[in-house]
Amino acid sequence: MTRPSATAFAGRPVMTVALIVGAVLTALSGRYGYHRDELYFMVAGRHLSWGYVDQPPLTPFIARVSTAVFGDTVMGLRVLSTLSTVATIVVVALIAREFGSERRGQILAAVCAAVSGFVLGVGHLVSTATYDLLAWMLIGLFAVKLLRTGDGRWWLALGLTAGIALENKYLVVLPIGALLISLLIIGPRGVLRSWWLVVGVAVAGLIALPNVLWQFQHDWPQLTVANGISEDDGAENRIMFVPLQLLQLSPFLVPIWVAGFLRIWRQLPWARSVALAYPVLCVVVLVTGGKSYYALPLLLVLVAAGCEPALRWVDRHRTQGVVGLVLTAATSAVFTLPVLPASAADFVIPVNKEQGEQIGWPAFTASVASAWRQIPSPERATLLTGNYGEAGALVRYGPAHGLPTPYSPHMSFWDWSRPPDTNTGPVLLVEIERNPGFESHFRDCNQVGTVDSIVSNDEDGTALVVCSGPAEPWSTVWPKVRQFY
């Protein structure tokens, strides 16, 4: 089977594209505010551990490092995410190079990654998906190198990357599993008959072991979280899977990744398992009810493969090609980056709700503080929030309003602290919507306020409810109110 040699890398123009994106992300990083998940990661970073209820430790650790080095601000928090996105764009171009793309093809691959909605969206925020995307691209690069060269030593690079990625998010097993299944189906199976594969698996397992042990010692809470998410959202995820595969990367890039799949299948038989890995992964995600973005990174690998044939079309239709890329960049920016005024974000929230989750946390905290001041005897009172985003916001902004440290039964907040039994006084409940089952653990609950957000996000309409006290001692109530999702 003939395998091409790698072409020269177009380093300077590719880095120029990546750095332009880095500059844009930096300029916009502080425009709205923290995302609810970022507020959670910042608190988790103060409770460093080998694991958390809902995730491995890497992203909270990165959040702590970024704020310590670059400043405890929204912009400081996001510096390492921006650098990760810059690296992701470069790796996509390197993947195109492995598929035999010349200079222009590599540049186009970098541009396509740079203007895609998914890359910009996760690059703007600190999220597990941000660093997961870079890991997936590196795995794609090393997998293509393995198949192109037949050199089993690339299994070691795959194992090292997978091990680090497993300390960020368990989803990294999906592309590797899909690739292994594809290799078993269509080959080349020779790369599986290598001791380097065993070494790679051992390295990945060794790096991931601390978090695996933490999960084992805590009865695998992340499986509980995953099962709950699948039960709650599985049907919707399956219905929306195909439309979101077309929309989230960008509709304008669909012809390119389709061309990439066809190019690999027809012209690069040594890499067919890479192409087959995408539909295999889609089947797995659909069966398990996972989120649509779980499969999106492999589309970037197909985009990288499709840039060479796309150039032939662009050469014949240059104006249309330029217009298409400009429209891709514009629509991706509007729907994933904070380019609109915060008051106009309702325009994009129906498509990308994450925009709304960055708006209004200081005002939210002010509303909670107003309700707290209505409590006559706050010395033994308790501030209890329904989810980790609200708790994180009150940790960040509450001290300026004289608020006490909040408690929350949600995710790892439940583990970090619970109210002492001496807190027998009133309880201020912060609830996205009133929940009689939740309120049954408290006495005489009455709503005293509502959070009014300037946009239609999850916090808009949040109920502020004061109860006269817990129905039982907090040590008894706490296990009963725990929330895993």
PDB file of N, CA and C in Angstrom, residues 110-166:
ATOM      1  N   ALA A 110      -5.977  25.428   8.410  1.00  0.00           N
ATOM      2  CA  ALA A 110      -5.886  26.310   9.570  1.00  0.00           C
ATOM      3  C   ALA A 110      -7.011  27.337   9.567  1.00  0.00           C
ATOM      4  N   VAL A 111      -7.311  27.898   8.395  1.00  0.00           N
ATOM      5  CA  VAL A 111      -8.382  28.898   8.294  1.00  0.00           C
ATOM      6  C   VAL A 111      -9.726  28.272   8.618  1.00  0.00           C
ATOM      7  N   CYS A 112      -9.991  27.078   8.101  1.00  0.00           N
ATOM      8  CA  CYS A 112     -11.264  26.403   8.381  1.00  0.00           C
ATOM      9  C   CYS A 112     -11.428  26.148   9.873  1.00  0.00           C
ATOM     10  N   ALA A 113     -10.357  25.694  10.529  1.00  0.00           N
ATOM     11  CA  ALA A 113     -10.431  25.499  11.977  1.00  0.00           C
ATOM     12  C   ALA A 113     -10.651  26.831  12.684  1.00  0.00           C
ATOM     13  N   ALA A 114      -9.984  27.861  12.211  1.00  0.00           N
ATOM     14  CA  ALA A 114     -10.048  29.166  12.857  1.00  0.00           C
ATOM     15  C   ALA A 114     -11.434  29.784  12.786  1.00  0.00           C
ATOM     16  N   VAL A 115     -12.186  29.508  11.736  1.00  0.00           N
ATOM     17  CA  VAL A 115     -13.499  30.149  11.568  1.00  0.00           C
ATOM     18  C   VAL A 115     -14.645  29.242  11.990  1.00  0.00           C
ATOM     19  N   SER A 116     -14.349  28.015  12.411  1.00  0.00           N
ATOM     20  CA  SER A 116     -15.433  27.098  12.769  1.00  0.00           C
ATOM     21  C   SER A 116     -16.049  27.496  14.102  1.00  0.00           C
ATOM     22  N   GLY A 117     -17.352  27.369  14.191  1.00  0.00           N
ATOM     23  CA  GLY A 117     -18.052  27.765  15.398  1.00  0.00           C
ATOM     24  C   GLY A 117     -17.632  26.970  16.622  1.00  0.00           C
ATOM     25  N   PHE A 118     -17.406  25.674  16.459  1.00  0.00           N
ATOM     26  CA  PHE A 118     -17.053  24.838  17.597  1.00  0.00           C
ATOM     27  C   PHE A 118     -15.704  25.234  18.181  1.00  0.00           C
ATOM     28  N   VAL A 119     -14.721  25.457  17.317  1.00  0.00           N
ATOM     29  CA  VAL A 119     -13.392  25.831  17.797  1.00  0.00           C
ATOM     30  C   VAL A 119     -13.438  27.177  18.507  1.00  0.00           C
ATOM     31  N   LEU A 120     -14.102  28.162  17.930  1.00  0.00           N
ATOM     32  CA  LEU A 120     -14.194  29.471  18.563  1.00  0.00           C
ATOM     33  C   LEU A 120     -14.986  29.407  19.864  1.00  0.00           C
ATOM     34  N   GLY A 121     -16.068  28.636  19.864  1.00  0.00           N
ATOM     35  CA  GLY A 121     -16.910  28.555  21.051  1.00  0.00           C
ATOM     36  C   GLY A 121     -16.189  27.972  22.252  1.00  0.00           C
ATOM     37  N   VAL A 122     -15.519  26.838  22.065  1.00  0.00           N
ATOM     38  CA  VAL A 122     -14.813  26.228  23.196  1.00  0.00           C
ATOM     39  C   VAL A 122     -13.519  26.976  23.496  1.00  0.00           C
ATOM     40  N   GLY A 123     -12.953  27.655  22.497  1.00  0.00           N
ATOM     41  CA  GLY A 123     -11.730  28.401  22.729  1.00  0.00           C
ATOM     42  C   GLY A 123     -11.949  29.661  23.537  1.00  0.00           C
ATOM     43  N   HIS A 124     -13.145  30.211  23.478  1.00  0.00           N
ATOM     44  CA  HIS A 124     -13.454  31.440  24.206  1.00  0.00           C
ATOM     45  C   HIS A 124     -13.553  31.201  25.708  1.00  0.00           C
ATOM     46  N   LEU A 125     -13.908  29.974  26.106  1.00  0.00           N
ATOM     47  CA  LEU A 125     -14.189  29.668  27.507  1.00  0.00           C
ATOM     48  C   LEU A 125     -13.154  28.717  28.095  1.00  0.00           C
ATOM     49  N   VAL A 126     -13.137  28.641  29.413  1.00  0.00           N
ATOM     50  CA  VAL A 126     -12.434  27.560  30.096  1.00  0.00           C
ATOM     51  C   VAL A 126     -13.440  26.438  30.294  1.00  0.00           C
ATOM     52  N   SER A 127     -13.226  25.340  29.617  1.00  0.00           N
ATOM     53  CA  SER A 127     -14.119  24.195  29.740  1.00  0.00           C
ATOM     54  C   SER A 127     -13.330  22.920  29.505  1.00  0.00           C
ATOM     55  N   THR A 128     -13.867  21.812  29.952  1.00  0.00           N
ATOM     56  CA  THR A 128     -13.204  20.539  29.679  1.00  0.00           C
ATOM     57  C   THR A 128     -13.127  20.298  28.176  1.00  0.00           C
ATOM     58  N   ALA A 129     -14.119  20.781  27.432  1.00  0.00           N
ATOM     59  CA  ALA A 129     -14.123  20.587  25.979  1.00  0.00           C
ATOM     60  C   ALA A 129     -12.981  21.332  25.301  1.00  0.00           C
ATOM     61  N   THR A 130     -12.529  22.443  25.890  1.00  0.00           N
ATOM     62  CA  THR A 130     -11.438  23.226  25.301  1.00  0.00           C
ATOM     63  C   THR A 130     -10.177  22.388  25.191  1.00  0.00           C
ATOM     64  N   TYR A 131      -9.794  21.776  26.285  1.00  0.00           N
ATOM     65  CA  TYR A 131      -8.554  21.001  26.309  1.00  0.00           C
ATOM     66  C   TYR A 131      -8.771  19.605  25.714  1.00  0.00           C
ATOM     67  N   ASP A 132     -10.006  19.127  25.790  1.00  0.00           N
ATOM     68  CA  ASP A 132     -10.348  17.863  25.145  1.00  0.00           C
ATOM     69  C   ASP A 132     -10.166  17.966  23.631  1.00  0.00           C
ATOM     70  N   LEU A 133     -10.550  19.112  23.054  1.00  0.00           N
ATOM     71  CA  LEU A 133     -10.422  19.300  21.608  1.00  0.00           C
ATOM     72  C   LEU A 133      -8.959  19.229  21.179  1.00  0.00           C
ATOM     73  N   LEU A 134      -8.077  19.886  21.911  1.00  0.00           N
ATOM     74  CA  LEU A 134      -6.654  19.810  21.573  1.00  0.00           C
ATOM     75  C   LEU A 134      -6.148  18.377  21.675  1.00  0.00           C
ATOM     76  N   ALA A 135      -6.564  17.668  22.709  1.00  0.00           N
ATOM     77  CA  ALA A 135      -6.141  16.271  22.864  1.00  0.00           C
ATOM     78  C   ALA A 135      -6.627  15.419  21.700  1.00  0.00           C
ATOM     79  N   TRP A 136      -7.889  15.604  21.292  1.00  0.00           N
ATOM     80  CA  TRP A 136      -8.430  14.838  20.166  1.00  0.00           C
ATOM     81  C   TRP A 136      -7.656  15.132  18.883  1.00  0.00           C
ATOM     82  N   MET A 137      -7.296  16.402  18.677  1.00  0.00           N
ATOM     83  CA  MET A 137      -6.547  16.735  17.468  1.00  0.00           C
ATOM     84  C   MET A 137      -5.158  16.110  17.495  1.00  0.00           C
ATOM     85  N   LEU A 138      -4.517  16.091  18.646  1.00  0.00           N
ATOM     86  CA  LEU A 138      -3.216  15.439  18.748  1.00  0.00           C
ATOM     87  C   LEU A 138      -3.336  13.932  18.525  1.00  0.00           C
ATOM     88  N   ILE A 139      -4.392  13.347  19.062  1.00  0.00           N
ATOM     89  CA  ILE A 139      -4.622  11.917  18.833  1.00  0.00           C
ATOM     90  C   ILE A 139      -4.848  11.657  17.340  1.00  0.00           C
ATOM     91  N   GLY A 140      -5.619  12.542  16.686  1.00  0.00           N
ATOM     92  CA  GLY A 140      -5.820  12.400  15.238  1.00  0.00           C
ATOM     93  C   GLY A 140      -4.514  12.515  14.483  1.00  0.00           C
ATOM     94  N   LEU A 141      -3.664  13.481  14.875  1.00  0.00           N
ATOM     95  CA  LEU A 141      -2.376  13.653  14.216  1.00  0.00           C
ATOM     96  C   LEU A 141      -1.498  12.417  14.381  1.00  0.00           C
ATOM     97  N   PHE A 142      -1.397  11.909  15.607  1.00  0.00           N
ATOM     98  CA  PHE A 142      -0.537  10.759  15.856  1.00  0.00           C
ATOM     99  C   PHE A 142      -1.092   9.492  15.204  1.00  0.00           C
ATOM    100  N   ALA A 143      -2.428   9.380  15.139  1.00  0.00           N
ATOM    101  CA  ALA A 143      -3.029   8.221  14.484  1.00  0.00           C
ATOM    102  C   ALA A 143      -2.734   8.230  12.990  1.00  0.00           C
ATOM    103  N   VAL A 144      -2.844   9.391  12.359  1.00  0.00           N
ATOM    104  CA  VAL A 144      -2.548   9.482  10.930  1.00  0.00           C
ATOM    105  C   VAL A 144      -1.064   9.215  10.678  1.00  0.00           C
ATOM    106  N   LYS A 145      -0.191   9.720  11.555  1.00  0.00           N
ATOM    107  CA  LYS A 145       1.243   9.431  11.421  1.00  0.00           C
ATOM    108  C   LYS A 145       1.509   7.929  11.549  1.00  0.00           C
ATOM    109  N   LEU A 146       0.839   7.299  12.496  1.00  0.00           N
ATOM    110  CA  LEU A 146       0.989   5.853  12.679  1.00  0.00           C
ATOM    111  C   LEU A 146       0.610   5.094  11.417  1.00  0.00           C
ATOM    112  N   LEU A 147      -0.510   5.460  10.823  1.00  0.00           N
ATOM    113  CA  LEU A 147      -0.987   4.756   9.628  1.00  0.00           C
ATOM    114  C   LEU A 147      -0.150   5.105   8.402  1.00  0.00           C
ATOM    115  N   ARG A 148       0.307   6.348   8.313  1.00  0.00           N
ATOM    116  CA  ARG A 148       1.095   6.740   7.148  1.00  0.00           C
ATOM    117  C   ARG A 148       2.471   6.092   7.144  1.00  0.00           C
ATOM    118  N   THR A 149       3.088   6.037   8.318  1.00  0.00           N
ATOM    119  CA  THR A 149       4.461   5.526   8.388  1.00  0.00           C
ATOM    120  C   THR A 149       4.537   4.048   8.743  1.00  0.00           C
ATOM    121  N   GLY A 150       3.490   3.529   9.399  1.00  0.00           N
ATOM    122  CA  GLY A 150       3.545   2.155   9.890  1.00  0.00           C
ATOM    123  C   GLY A 150       4.482   1.996  11.073  1.00  0.00           C
ATOM    124  N   ASP A 151       4.955   3.088  11.643  1.00  0.00           N
ATOM    125  CA  ASP A 151       5.896   3.057  12.765  1.00  0.00           C
ATOM    126  C   ASP A 151       5.115   2.931  14.072  1.00  0.00           C
ATOM    127  N   GLY A 152       5.221   1.762  14.725  1.00  0.00           N
ATOM    128  CA  GLY A 152       4.456   1.502  15.936  1.00  0.00           C
ATOM    129  C   GLY A 152       4.784   2.406  17.096  1.00  0.00           C
ATOM    130  N   ARG A 153       5.925   3.106  17.038  1.00  0.00           N
ATOM    131  CA  ARG A 153       6.292   3.982  18.149  1.00  0.00           C
ATOM    132  C   ARG A 153       5.302   5.126  18.348  1.00  0.00           C
ATOM    133  N   TRP A 154       4.501   5.415  17.324  1.00  0.00           N
ATOM    134  CA  TRP A 154       3.485   6.457  17.491  1.00  0.00           C
ATOM    135  C   TRP A 154       2.408   6.043  18.487  1.00  0.00           C
ATOM    136  N   TRP A 155       2.307   4.735  18.792  1.00  0.00           N
ATOM    137  CA  TRP A 155       1.385   4.307  19.849  1.00  0.00           C
ATOM    138  C   TRP A 155       1.785   4.925  21.193  1.00  0.00           C
ATOM    139  N   LEU A 156       3.079   5.138  21.397  1.00  0.00           N
ATOM    140  CA  LEU A 156       3.530   5.743  22.647  1.00  0.00           C
ATOM    141  C   LEU A 156       3.028   7.181  22.761  1.00  0.00           C
ATOM    142  N   ALA A 157       3.124   7.933  21.664  1.00  0.00           N
ATOM    143  CA  ALA A 157       2.602   9.303  21.665  1.00  0.00           C
ATOM    144  C   ALA A 157       1.091   9.318  21.888  1.00  0.00           C
ATOM    145  N   LEU A 158       0.403   8.356  21.258  1.00  0.00           N
ATOM    146  CA  LEU A 158      -1.040   8.248  21.464  1.00  0.00           C
ATOM    147  C   LEU A 158      -1.365   7.953  22.923  1.00  0.00           C
ATOM    148  N   GLY A 159      -0.620   7.026  23.516  1.00  0.00           N
ATOM    149  CA  GLY A 159      -0.871   6.669  24.907  1.00  0.00           C
ATOM    150  C   GLY A 159      -0.602   7.820  25.861  1.00  0.00           C
ATOM    151  N   LEU A 160       0.486   8.546  25.620  1.00  0.00           N
ATOM    152  CA  LEU A 160       0.823   9.687  26.465  1.00  0.00           C
ATOM    153  C   LEU A 160      -0.266  10.751  26.393  1.00  0.00           C
ATOM    154  N   THR A 161      -0.708  11.062  25.166  1.00  0.00           N
ATOM    155  CA  THR A 161      -1.765  12.069  24.991  1.00  0.00           C
ATOM    156  C   THR A 161      -3.070  11.606  25.618  1.00  0.00           C
ATOM    157  N   ALA A 162      -3.416  10.334  25.407  1.00  0.00           N
ATOM    158  CA  ALA A 162      -4.664   9.811  25.960  1.00  0.00           C
ATOM    159  C   ALA A 162      -4.637   9.831  27.481  1.00  0.00           C
ATOM    160  N   GLY A 163      -3.497   9.489  28.071  1.00  0.00           N
ATOM    161  CA  GLY A 163      -3.404   9.483  29.521  1.00  0.00           C
ATOM    162  C   GLY A 163      -3.616  10.863  30.120  1.00  0.00           C
ATOM    163  N   ILE A 164      -2.967  11.863  29.538  1.00  0.00           N
ATOM    164  CA  ILE A 164      -3.161  13.239  30.023  1.00  0.00           C
ATOM    165  C   ILE A 164      -4.610  13.669  29.808  1.00  0.00           C
ATOM    166  N   ALA A 165      -5.161  13.331  28.641  1.00  0.00           N
ATOM    167  CA  ALA A 165      -6.546  13.709  28.344  1.00  0.00           C
ATOM    168  C   ALA A 165      -7.531  13.047  29.301  1.00  0.00           C
ATOM    169  N   LEU A 166      -7.223  11.827  29.746  1.00  0.00           N
ATOM    170  CA  LEU A 166      -8.109  11.146  30.695  1.00  0.00           C
ATOM    171  C   LEU A 166      -8.138  11.852  32.047  1.00  0.00           C
TER     172      LEU A 166
END
